Amino acid sequence: MFNRTRCLQISAALASISLLSGCGLFSDKGSDGAQRIVVGTTSAPTTLDPAAAWDGSWELYRNVYQTLLAFPTGATKPQPDAAQSCEFTDSANESYRCVLKKGLKFSNGEPLDAKAVKHSLDRIRKIDAPSGPKALFGSLDKIETPDALTVVFNLNTPDATFPFVLGSPAASLVAPKDYPGDKLREDGKVTGSGPYTLESYKEAGEAVLNRNDGYTGFANRRNDGVTIRYFADSKSMIAALKSKSIDATYRGLSATEIKDLQTPESHNAGVQVVENFGAEIRYLVFNPKDPQVAKPAVRQAIAQIVDRGALVSKVYQGTAEPLYSMVPKGVVGHKTPFYDMYGQVDVAKAKKILRDAGITQSVDLTFWYTTDRYGASTADEFTELKRQLEESGLFKITLRGQPWKAFQEGYKKGEYPVFGRGWFPDFPDPDNFIAPFVGKDNAVGTPYEATEILTDLLPKSRRESDRSAGVHEFEQAQQIFAQDVRLLPLWQGKLYVAARDDIGGAERALDPQTVMQVWELYRKASW
């Protein structure tokens, strides 16, 4: 819908004016001020060091760091970025080799060579930060660098998903001189080789990005620079968009705000809303350390009562849809095991589940959620869940909200009996909606030793280079999730970018990992 400004076809009279020759006057290449795009978001990074983040910090990483592979807009398989080529060198998918492009450098002038790649990934595993992405590299045994441009990843088990991990911001490449191998960088700066350099950063304030003149990757930058402003709430962010203080927004919009921005009044005020397919999901996590939650009957009864249709209708107003599996629609292997097993809302059935387990009194539980990570609708979502469960007469729910940093610390320590999380895929593969949630050190901080999934289903699926060939294993894993109810999928969301109507590229600004690619945004030319 939005195309880069092309040469205008002008009349013979205008064509005779030398100042209008070629594309110059009508190009979107204007002054520095005209070409800096300002993007607002409520998803601020928790850290600038990739070794310490497996969260929304990736929004910034994708734009300032480079990876060996990447996912250009529309790609479902990783393509070369810093690498010239990558491939498995054995039939078992246990040895993966990448050859780097020649002459790559970090923004500090340091060479981006095989040793730098090894340093970048080894430090993630050595530092093992509590909220870091080490778990994504579970199949990696060791890294070898036979020459300056060749990196060989030796895996401890067949893993056809490893290239997908290398294409995610988890595998961001950093300059060895500025990033210690045994501790995190803490000076608030970034040294990468991505499309942009980080000129300045103010926590909870803004990140100022400038074009990296040394960048030679896949991204076609359509602006001269981007300022990302971090807002505490969506209300102030929308006000900034309407007042033209920012050019575009991403993440954090409530359903009501999206609907408001889609009205003719907003359109007439110069605001557009671009809808994209979304693979983001929301779900509840049950912590078995809690004596009540440890009882399968309690979890199953909740699964029997939660009305996803009402939740989506009342809170999300068509901007999301009910989800009955941890693998969302649009992803290979998606099934609906929670619907198949629990069907429609049935309070009588939930009551019988509890009574058969000897639970005759109402169950008191505390539900926790983050107040500043997933948008303004989160509080309303949990209010609706509380209403549904208490209306059944079987539960008494207390709600507690925490800012993201405190919330993250709490669930990592196992302090919350039930809590809400969102998941934005690390890479577009069904494995990434199963594997991160099982095992001792999983993404939600509550160990889940799903033995069959860990020792049989995931290993089998990872032997298949053709990812659709592992569908049977993923279907079985989804069924186990529904039986155990350690996680309860709630809804799958659509993605929205709201922007001023003079901003183009919004429909291409989200990659398959739903990460904002700010290089796609540009300011349309005007007369």
Coordinates of C-alpha atoms in Angstrom, one line a residue:
M1 CA 0.0 0.0 0.0
F2 CA 2.8 2.4 0.8
N3 CA 5.5 2.7 -1.9
R4 CA 8.7 4.6 -1.8
T5 CA 8.3 7.9 -3.6
R6 CA 8.9 7.5 -7.3
C7 CA 9.7 10.1 -10.0
L8 CA 6.5 11.9 -10.8
Q9 CA 5.2 12.0 -14.3
I10 CA 5.0 15.7 -15.0
S11 CA 3.7 17.7 -17.9
A12 CA 5.9 18.9 -20.7
A13 CA 5.7 22.4 -19.3
L14 CA 7.1 21.3 -15.9
A15 CA 9.6 19.0 -17.5
S16 CA 11.1 22.1 -19.2
I17 CA 12.1 23.5 -15.8
S18 CA 15.6 22.4 -15.1
L19 CA 15.1 22.3 -11.3
L20 CA 12.6 19.5 -11.8
S21 CA 14.8 17.3 -13.8
G22 CA 15.1 13.7 -12.6
C23 CA 13.7 12.7 -9.2
G24 CA 15.5 15.3 -7.0
L25 CA 12.6 17.5 -6.0
F26 CA 10.2 14.7 -5.3
S27 CA 12.6 12.2 -3.6
D28 CA 12.1 11.2 0.0
K29 CA 15.7 12.2 0.6
G30 CA 15.3 15.5 2.4
S31 CA 17.1 17.3 5.1
D32 CA 18.4 15.5 8.1
G33 CA 15.5 16.7 10.2
A34 CA 13.0 15.6 7.6
Q35 CA 14.4 12.1 7.4
R36 CA 14.7 11.2 11.1
I37 CA 11.8 9.1 12.1
V38 CA 10.5 9.1 15.7
V39 CA 8.9 5.9 17.0
G40 CA 7.1 5.5 20.2
T41 CA 6.7 2.2 22.3
T42 CA 5.9 1.1 25.8
S43 CA 8.4 -1.7 25.5
A44 CA 11.7 -0.4 26.8
P45 CA 14.8 -2.6 26.9
T46 CA 15.8 -4.1 30.2
T47 CA 19.5 -4.1 29.2
L48 CA 21.7 -3.1 26.3
D49 CA 23.8 -6.3 26.5
P50 CA 22.4 -9.2 24.4
A51 CA 23.9 -11.7 26.9
A52 CA 21.3 -10.6 29.5
A53 CA 18.1 -10.4 27.6
W54 CA 15.5 -12.8 26.3
D55 CA 12.6 -10.3 26.1
G56 CA 11.4 -7.2 24.4
S57 CA 14.9 -5.7 24.4
W58 CA 15.2 -7.5 21.1
E59 CA 13.3 -4.6 19.6
L60 CA 16.4 -2.5 19.9
Y61 CA 18.9 -5.2 19.3
R62 CA 17.6 -6.1 15.8
N63 CA 18.4 -2.5 14.7
V64 CA 21.8 -2.0 16.3
Y65 CA 23.4 -5.5 16.3
Q66 CA 23.9 -7.9 13.4
T67 CA 23.5 -11.6 13.3
L68 CA 25.0 -14.3 11.1
L69 CA 21.5 -15.0 9.6
A70 CA 18.3 -12.9 9.7
F71 CA 14.7 -12.9 8.6
P72 CA 14.1 -10.3 5.9
T73 CA 10.4 -9.2 5.7
G74 CA 8.3 -12.1 4.4
A75 CA 11.0 -14.7 5.0
T76 CA 10.1 -17.9 7.0
K77 CA 13.6 -19.3 6.8
P78 CA 16.8 -17.6 8.0
Q79 CA 18.8 -15.9 5.2
P80 CA 22.5 -14.7 5.3
D81 CA 23.3 -11.4 7.0
A82 CA 26.8 -11.1 8.4
A83 CA 27.4 -14.6 7.0
Q84 CA 28.1 -15.1 3.3
S85 CA 26.7 -18.7 3.6
C86 CA 25.7 -21.2 6.3
E87 CA 24.9 -24.9 6.0
F88 CA 24.8 -28.2 7.9
T89 CA 27.8 -30.2 6.9
D90 CA 26.5 -33.6 8.0
S91 CA 23.3 -35.6 7.5
A92 CA 22.6 -35.7 11.2
N93 CA 22.2 -31.9 11.6
E94 CA 25.0 -31.9 14.3
S95 CA 27.6 -29.7 12.6
Y96 CA 26.7 -26.3 11.2
R97 CA 29.3 -24.1 9.3
C98 CA 29.1 -20.4 8.5
V99 CA 31.5 -18.5 6.3
L100 CA 31.5 -14.8 7.0
K101 CA 31.6 -11.9 4.5
K102 CA 35.0 -10.3 4.0
G103 CA 35.9 -7.0 5.5
L104 CA 33.1 -6.7 8.1
K105 CA 33.8 -4.3 11.0
F106 CA 32.1 -3.3 14.2
S107 CA 31.3 0.4 14.8
N108 CA 34.5 0.8 16.8
G109 CA 36.6 -0.4 13.8
E110 CA 37.3 -3.9 15.3
P111 CA 37.0 -6.7 12.7
L112 CA 33.9 -8.8 12.8
D113 CA 35.6 -12.2 12.2
A114 CA 35.2 -15.8 13.3
K115 CA 36.8 -15.1 16.7
A116 CA 34.4 -12.3 17.3
V117 CA 31.5 -14.6 16.5
K118 CA 32.8 -17.2 18.9
H119 CA 33.4 -14.6 21.6
S120 CA 29.8 -13.2 21.2
L121 CA 28.1 -16.6 21.7
D122 CA 30.5 -18.1 24.2
R123 CA 30.0 -15.2 26.6
I124 CA 26.2 -15.8 26.6
R125 CA 26.8 -19.3 27.9
K126 CA 29.6 -18.4 30.3
I127 CA 27.8 -15.4 31.9
D128 CA 24.5 -17.3 32.1
A129 CA 22.5 -14.3 33.1
P130 CA 19.2 -15.1 34.9
S131 CA 17.1 -13.5 32.1
G132 CA 19.5 -14.2 29.3
P133 CA 19.1 -16.4 26.2
K134 CA 21.4 -19.2 27.2
A135 CA 18.6 -21.8 27.0
L136 CA 18.2 -21.1 23.3
F137 CA 21.7 -22.5 22.8
G138 CA 21.1 -25.8 24.7
S139 CA 22.1 -27.9 21.7
L140 CA 25.4 -26.1 21.2
D141 CA 28.5 -28.1 22.4
K142 CA 31.4 -26.0 21.2
I143 CA 32.5 -23.5 18.5
E144 CA 35.5 -23.8 16.3
T145 CA 37.2 -21.2 14.1
P146 CA 39.4 -23.0 11.6
D147 CA 40.2 -19.7 9.9
A148 CA 39.4 -16.0 10.2
L149 CA 36.2 -16.3 8.2
T150 CA 34.9 -19.7 9.1
V151 CA 32.9 -20.7 12.2
V152 CA 31.9 -24.3 12.9
F153 CA 29.1 -24.9 15.5
N154 CA 29.4 -28.5 16.9
L155 CA 26.1 -29.6 18.4
N156 CA 25.5 -32.1 21.1
T157 CA 22.4 -33.4 19.5
P158 CA 20.7 -33.1 16.1
D159 CA 19.0 -29.7 15.9
A160 CA 17.5 -28.4 12.6
T161 CA 16.3 -25.3 14.5
F162 CA 19.8 -24.1 15.2
P163 CA 19.9 -21.8 12.1
F164 CA 16.7 -20.2 13.4
V165 CA 18.4 -19.4 16.7
L166 CA 21.4 -17.8 14.9
G167 CA 18.9 -15.6 13.0
S168 CA 17.4 -14.3 16.2
P169 CA 18.6 -11.3 18.3
A170 CA 19.7 -13.9 20.9
A171 CA 22.8 -14.4 18.6
S172 CA 23.6 -10.7 18.3
L173 CA 27.3 -10.2 17.5
V174 CA 29.3 -7.8 19.8
A175 CA 32.8 -6.3 19.6
P176 CA 35.1 -8.4 21.9
K177 CA 37.1 -5.3 23.1
D178 CA 34.0 -3.7 24.5
Y179 CA 32.2 -6.8 25.8
P180 CA 34.0 -8.9 28.4
G181 CA 33.8 -12.6 28.0
D182 CA 32.9 -13.2 31.7
K183 CA 30.7 -10.3 32.7
L184 CA 28.1 -8.0 31.3
R185 CA 28.8 -4.6 29.8
E186 CA 27.4 -1.9 32.0
D187 CA 28.4 1.5 30.6
G188 CA 25.1 2.0 28.8
K189 CA 26.7 1.9 25.3
V190 CA 26.4 -0.4 22.3
T191 CA 29.2 -1.6 19.9
G192 CA 27.6 -3.5 17.1
S193 CA 27.6 -3.8 13.3
G194 CA 23.9 -3.5 12.6
P195 CA 22.0 -1.1 10.4
Y196 CA 22.3 1.7 13.0
T197 CA 24.6 2.9 15.7
L198 CA 23.4 4.0 19.1
E199 CA 24.3 7.6 19.5
S200 CA 22.8 7.9 22.9
Y201 CA 20.5 6.1 25.3
K202 CA 18.5 7.3 28.3
E203 CA 16.8 4.6 30.3
A204 CA 13.0 4.8 30.1
G205 CA 13.6 7.9 27.9
E206 CA 14.9 7.4 24.4
A207 CA 17.4 5.7 22.1
V208 CA 18.9 7.8 19.3
L209 CA 19.9 5.7 16.3
N210 CA 22.1 6.9 13.4
R211 CA 22.8 5.1 10.1
N212 CA 25.8 2.9 10.4
D213 CA 27.9 3.8 7.3
G214 CA 29.9 0.6 7.6
Y215 CA 26.9 -1.7 7.5
T216 CA 26.7 -4.2 4.6
G217 CA 23.8 -6.5 5.6
F218 CA 20.4 -7.2 4.1
A219 CA 18.5 -4.2 5.5
N220 CA 17.6 -1.5 3.1
R221 CA 17.4 1.6 5.3
R222 CA 14.8 4.1 4.1
N223 CA 15.5 6.8 6.6
D224 CA 18.5 8.7 7.8
G225 CA 18.0 7.8 11.5
V226 CA 15.5 6.9 14.1
T227 CA 14.7 8.1 17.6
I228 CA 12.9 5.5 19.7
R229 CA 11.0 7.1 22.6
Y230 CA 9.9 5.0 25.6
F231 CA 6.5 5.8 27.2
A232 CA 5.3 4.6 30.6
D233 CA 1.8 4.2 29.2
S234 CA -0.1 4.1 25.9
K235 CA -2.3 7.1 26.7
S236 CA 0.7 9.5 26.6
M237 CA 2.1 7.7 23.6
I238 CA -1.1 8.2 21.6
A239 CA -1.3 11.8 22.6
A240 CA 2.3 12.2 21.3
L241 CA 1.2 10.6 18.0
K242 CA -1.8 12.8 17.6
S243 CA 0.2 16.0 18.4
K244 CA 2.9 14.9 15.8
S245 CA 5.6 14.6 18.5
I246 CA 6.2 11.1 17.2
D247 CA 5.7 9.6 13.8
A248 CA 4.7 6.0 14.6
T249 CA 3.9 3.7 17.5
Y250 CA 4.5 0.0 18.2
R251 CA 3.5 -2.2 21.1
G252 CA 1.5 -1.2 24.1
L253 CA -1.7 0.0 22.4
S254 CA -5.0 -1.1 24.1
A255 CA -7.9 -2.4 22.0
T256 CA -9.9 0.7 22.7
E257 CA -7.0 2.9 21.5
I258 CA -6.7 0.8 18.3
K259 CA -10.4 1.1 17.6
D260 CA -10.2 4.9 18.2
L261 CA -7.3 5.3 15.8
Q262 CA -9.2 3.4 13.2
T263 CA -12.1 5.9 13.2
P264 CA -12.7 8.4 10.4
E265 CA -12.0 11.2 12.8
S266 CA -8.5 9.9 13.5
H267 CA -7.9 9.2 9.8
N268 CA -9.0 12.8 9.0
A269 CA -6.5 13.9 11.7
G270 CA -3.7 12.3 9.7
V271 CA -3.3 9.0 11.5
Q272 CA -3.2 5.5 9.9
V273 CA -3.4 2.1 11.4
V274 CA -1.7 -0.8 9.7
E275 CA -2.8 -4.3 10.7
N276 CA -0.3 -7.3 10.5
F277 CA -0.7 -11.0 11.1
G278 CA 0.4 -11.7 14.6
A279 CA 2.0 -14.8 16.2
E280 CA 2.1 -13.3 19.7
I281 CA 0.2 -15.1 22.4
R282 CA -0.9 -14.5 25.9
Y283 CA -1.1 -17.3 28.5
L284 CA -1.2 -18.1 32.2
V285 CA 1.6 -19.8 34.0
F286 CA 0.8 -22.1 37.0
N287 CA 3.6 -22.5 39.6
P288 CA 3.5 -25.9 41.3
K289 CA 5.5 -24.5 44.2
D290 CA 2.2 -23.2 45.4
P291 CA 0.3 -25.9 47.3
Q292 CA -3.0 -25.1 45.7
V293 CA -1.7 -24.8 42.1
A294 CA 0.3 -28.0 42.6
K295 CA -3.0 -29.9 42.4
P296 CA -3.8 -30.8 38.8
A297 CA -7.6 -30.6 39.6
V298 CA -7.2 -26.8 40.4
R299 CA -5.5 -26.1 37.1
Q300 CA -8.0 -28.3 35.2
A301 CA -10.9 -26.6 36.8
I302 CA -9.6 -23.2 35.8
A303 CA -9.1 -24.4 32.2
Q304 CA -12.8 -25.6 32.3
I305 CA -14.1 -22.2 33.4
V306 CA -12.1 -19.6 31.5
D307 CA -14.2 -18.1 28.7
R308 CA -11.8 -17.0 26.0
G309 CA -14.6 -15.7 23.8
A310 CA -15.9 -13.4 26.5
L311 CA -12.4 -12.3 27.3
V312 CA -11.5 -11.4 23.7
S313 CA -14.9 -9.7 23.1
K314 CA -15.0 -7.6 26.2
V315 CA -11.3 -6.6 26.6
Y316 CA -9.8 -6.9 23.1
Q317 CA -12.8 -6.0 20.9
G318 CA -11.7 -7.9 17.8
T319 CA -8.0 -7.2 18.0
A320 CA -7.3 -10.7 19.3
E321 CA -8.9 -14.2 19.0
P322 CA -9.3 -17.1 21.4
L323 CA -6.3 -19.5 21.5
Y324 CA -6.6 -23.1 22.5
S325 CA -3.0 -24.2 22.1
M326 CA 0.5 -22.7 22.8
V327 CA 1.1 -23.1 19.1
P328 CA -0.9 -20.3 17.4
K329 CA -2.8 -20.3 14.2
G330 CA -0.6 -19.8 11.1
V331 CA 2.3 -21.8 12.6
V332 CA 2.9 -25.3 11.3
G333 CA 1.3 -28.0 13.5
H334 CA -1.3 -25.8 15.2
K335 CA -4.1 -27.8 16.9
T336 CA -6.7 -27.0 19.5
P337 CA -6.1 -29.4 22.3
F338 CA -7.5 -27.2 25.1
Y339 CA -10.8 -26.9 23.2
D340 CA -10.8 -30.6 22.4
M341 CA -10.2 -31.6 26.0
Y342 CA -12.2 -29.0 27.9
G343 CA -14.8 -27.9 25.3
Q344 CA -17.2 -25.1 26.1
V345 CA -17.2 -23.3 29.5
D346 CA -18.8 -25.7 32.0
V347 CA -18.9 -24.7 35.7
A348 CA -20.6 -28.0 36.7
K349 CA -17.8 -30.0 35.1
A350 CA -15.2 -27.8 36.9
K351 CA -17.0 -28.4 40.2
K352 CA -17.0 -32.1 39.7
I353 CA -13.2 -32.0 38.8
L354 CA -12.6 -30.3 42.2
R355 CA -14.9 -32.5 44.2
D356 CA -13.4 -35.7 42.8
A357 CA -10.1 -34.5 44.0
G358 CA -11.5 -33.8 47.5
I359 CA -11.6 -30.0 47.1
T360 CA -14.9 -28.9 48.6
Q361 CA -14.1 -25.3 49.6
S362 CA -13.5 -22.3 47.2
V363 CA -9.9 -22.1 46.2
D364 CA -8.0 -18.8 47.1
L365 CA -5.4 -17.8 44.5
T366 CA -3.4 -14.7 43.7
F367 CA -3.0 -13.8 40.0
W368 CA 0.0 -11.6 39.1
Y369 CA 0.5 -9.5 35.9
T370 CA 2.9 -6.8 34.7
T371 CA 1.5 -3.3 34.5
D372 CA 3.8 -1.9 31.8
R373 CA 4.8 -4.5 29.3
Y374 CA 1.9 -5.7 27.3
G375 CA -0.3 -2.7 27.0
A376 CA -3.0 -0.9 28.9
S377 CA -5.6 -3.8 28.4
T378 CA -3.7 -6.2 30.6
A379 CA -5.3 -5.0 33.9
D380 CA -8.7 -5.3 32.2
E381 CA -7.9 -8.8 31.1
F382 CA -7.1 -9.9 34.6
T383 CA -10.2 -8.2 36.0
E384 CA -12.2 -10.2 33.5
L385 CA -10.5 -13.5 34.5
K386 CA -11.2 -12.7 38.1
R387 CA -14.9 -12.1 37.3
Q388 CA -15.2 -15.3 35.4
L389 CA -13.6 -17.5 38.1
E390 CA -15.3 -15.9 41.0
E391 CA -18.7 -16.0 39.3
S392 CA -18.4 -19.8 39.2
G393 CA -18.3 -19.8 43.1
L394 CA -15.3 -22.1 43.0
F395 CA -12.5 -19.6 43.3
K396 CA -11.6 -16.4 45.1
I397 CA -9.0 -14.4 43.2
T398 CA -6.7 -11.6 44.4
L399 CA -5.0 -9.5 41.7
R400 CA -1.6 -8.0 41.9
G401 CA 0.3 -5.9 39.3
Q402 CA 4.0 -5.1 39.1
P403 CA 6.2 -3.1 36.7
W404 CA 8.0 -5.4 34.4
K405 CA 11.4 -5.4 36.1
A406 CA 10.0 -6.2 39.5
F407 CA 7.5 -8.6 37.9
Q408 CA 10.3 -10.4 36.1
E409 CA 12.4 -10.8 39.3
G410 CA 9.4 -12.2 41.1
Y411 CA 8.4 -14.9 38.7
K412 CA 12.1 -15.9 38.2
K413 CA 12.3 -16.5 42.0
G414 CA 9.1 -18.6 41.9
E415 CA 7.1 -16.1 44.1
Y416 CA 3.9 -16.1 42.1
P417 CA 1.4 -18.9 42.2
V418 CA -0.3 -17.9 38.9
F419 CA 0.9 -15.2 36.5
G420 CA 0.3 -13.9 33.0
R421 CA 2.9 -13.8 30.3
G422 CA 3.1 -12.9 26.7
W423 CA 5.2 -14.7 24.1
F424 CA 6.6 -13.2 20.9
P425 CA 8.4 -15.9 18.9
D426 CA 12.2 -16.0 18.8
F427 CA 11.8 -17.5 15.3
P428 CA 8.9 -18.7 13.1
D429 CA 8.9 -22.4 13.9
P430 CA 6.6 -24.5 16.1
D431 CA 9.6 -25.6 18.2
N432 CA 9.7 -22.1 19.6
F433 CA 6.2 -22.4 21.0
I434 CA 7.0 -25.7 22.8
A435 CA 10.7 -25.9 23.8
P436 CA 11.1 -22.6 25.7
F437 CA 8.4 -23.6 28.2
V438 CA 9.8 -27.0 29.3
G439 CA 12.8 -28.1 31.2
K440 CA 14.5 -26.9 34.4
D441 CA 15.7 -23.5 33.1
N442 CA 12.8 -22.5 30.9
A443 CA 11.5 -19.1 29.8
V444 CA 8.9 -18.7 32.5
G445 CA 11.0 -19.5 35.5
T446 CA 8.9 -22.5 36.7
P447 CA 10.7 -25.8 36.0
Y448 CA 8.5 -28.1 34.0
E449 CA 10.1 -31.5 33.5
A450 CA 7.8 -32.8 30.7
T451 CA 9.9 -35.9 30.1
E452 CA 8.3 -37.2 26.9
I453 CA 8.5 -33.8 25.3
L454 CA 12.2 -33.3 26.4
T455 CA 13.6 -36.7 25.7
D456 CA 11.5 -37.9 22.8
L457 CA 9.3 -35.5 20.9
L458 CA 11.6 -32.5 20.6
P459 CA 14.7 -34.6 19.7
K460 CA 12.8 -36.3 17.0
S461 CA 11.4 -33.1 15.5
R462 CA 14.9 -31.5 15.4
R463 CA 16.3 -34.2 13.2
E464 CA 14.0 -33.0 10.4
S465 CA 15.4 -30.3 8.2
D466 CA 11.9 -30.1 6.6
R467 CA 10.1 -28.5 9.5
S468 CA 6.7 -29.7 8.4
A469 CA 7.9 -33.3 8.8
G470 CA 7.9 -32.9 12.6
V471 CA 4.2 -32.1 12.8
H472 CA 3.2 -35.3 14.6
E473 CA 5.6 -34.6 17.4
F474 CA 4.4 -31.1 17.8
E475 CA 0.8 -32.3 17.9
Q476 CA 1.6 -34.7 20.7
A477 CA 3.5 -32.0 22.7
Q478 CA 0.4 -29.8 22.5
Q479 CA -1.7 -32.6 23.8
I480 CA 0.6 -33.1 26.8
F481 CA 0.4 -29.3 27.5
A482 CA -3.4 -29.6 27.6
Q483 CA -3.3 -32.6 29.9
D484 CA -0.9 -31.1 32.4
V485 CA -2.3 -27.5 32.3
R486 CA 1.0 -26.0 33.5
L487 CA 0.3 -23.3 30.9
L488 CA -3.1 -22.0 29.9
P489 CA -3.2 -20.3 26.4
L490 CA -5.7 -17.4 26.4
W491 CA -5.5 -15.5 23.1
Q492 CA -3.6 -14.8 20.0
G493 CA -3.2 -11.1 19.0
K494 CA -2.9 -9.2 15.8
L495 CA -0.1 -6.6 15.4
Y496 CA -0.7 -3.0 14.8
V497 CA 1.5 -0.1 13.7
A498 CA -0.1 3.3 14.1
A499 CA 1.6 6.1 12.2
R500 CA 1.2 9.6 10.8
D501 CA -0.2 9.4 7.2
D502 CA 3.1 10.8 5.8
I503 CA 5.0 7.8 7.1
G504 CA 5.4 4.9 4.7
G505 CA 6.7 1.3 5.2
A506 CA 4.6 0.4 8.2
E507 CA 3.3 -2.7 6.5
R508 CA 6.8 -4.0 6.2
A509 CA 8.2 -2.9 9.5
L510 CA 7.6 -6.2 11.4
D511 CA 9.7 -9.2 10.8
P512 CA 8.6 -12.9 11.3
Q513 CA 9.7 -12.6 15.0
T514 CA 7.3 -9.6 15.3
V515 CA 10.3 -7.3 16.0
M516 CA 10.2 -3.8 14.7
Q517 CA 12.5 -3.2 11.7
V518 CA 12.7 0.6 11.9
W519 CA 14.8 0.8 8.7
E520 CA 11.6 0.1 6.7
L521 CA 9.9 3.4 7.9
Y522 CA 10.3 6.5 5.7
R523 CA 8.8 9.9 5.3
K524 CA 6.8 10.3 2.1
A525 CA 7.6 13.3 0.0
S526 CA 5.2 16.2 -0.4
W527 CA 4.8 19.0 -2.8

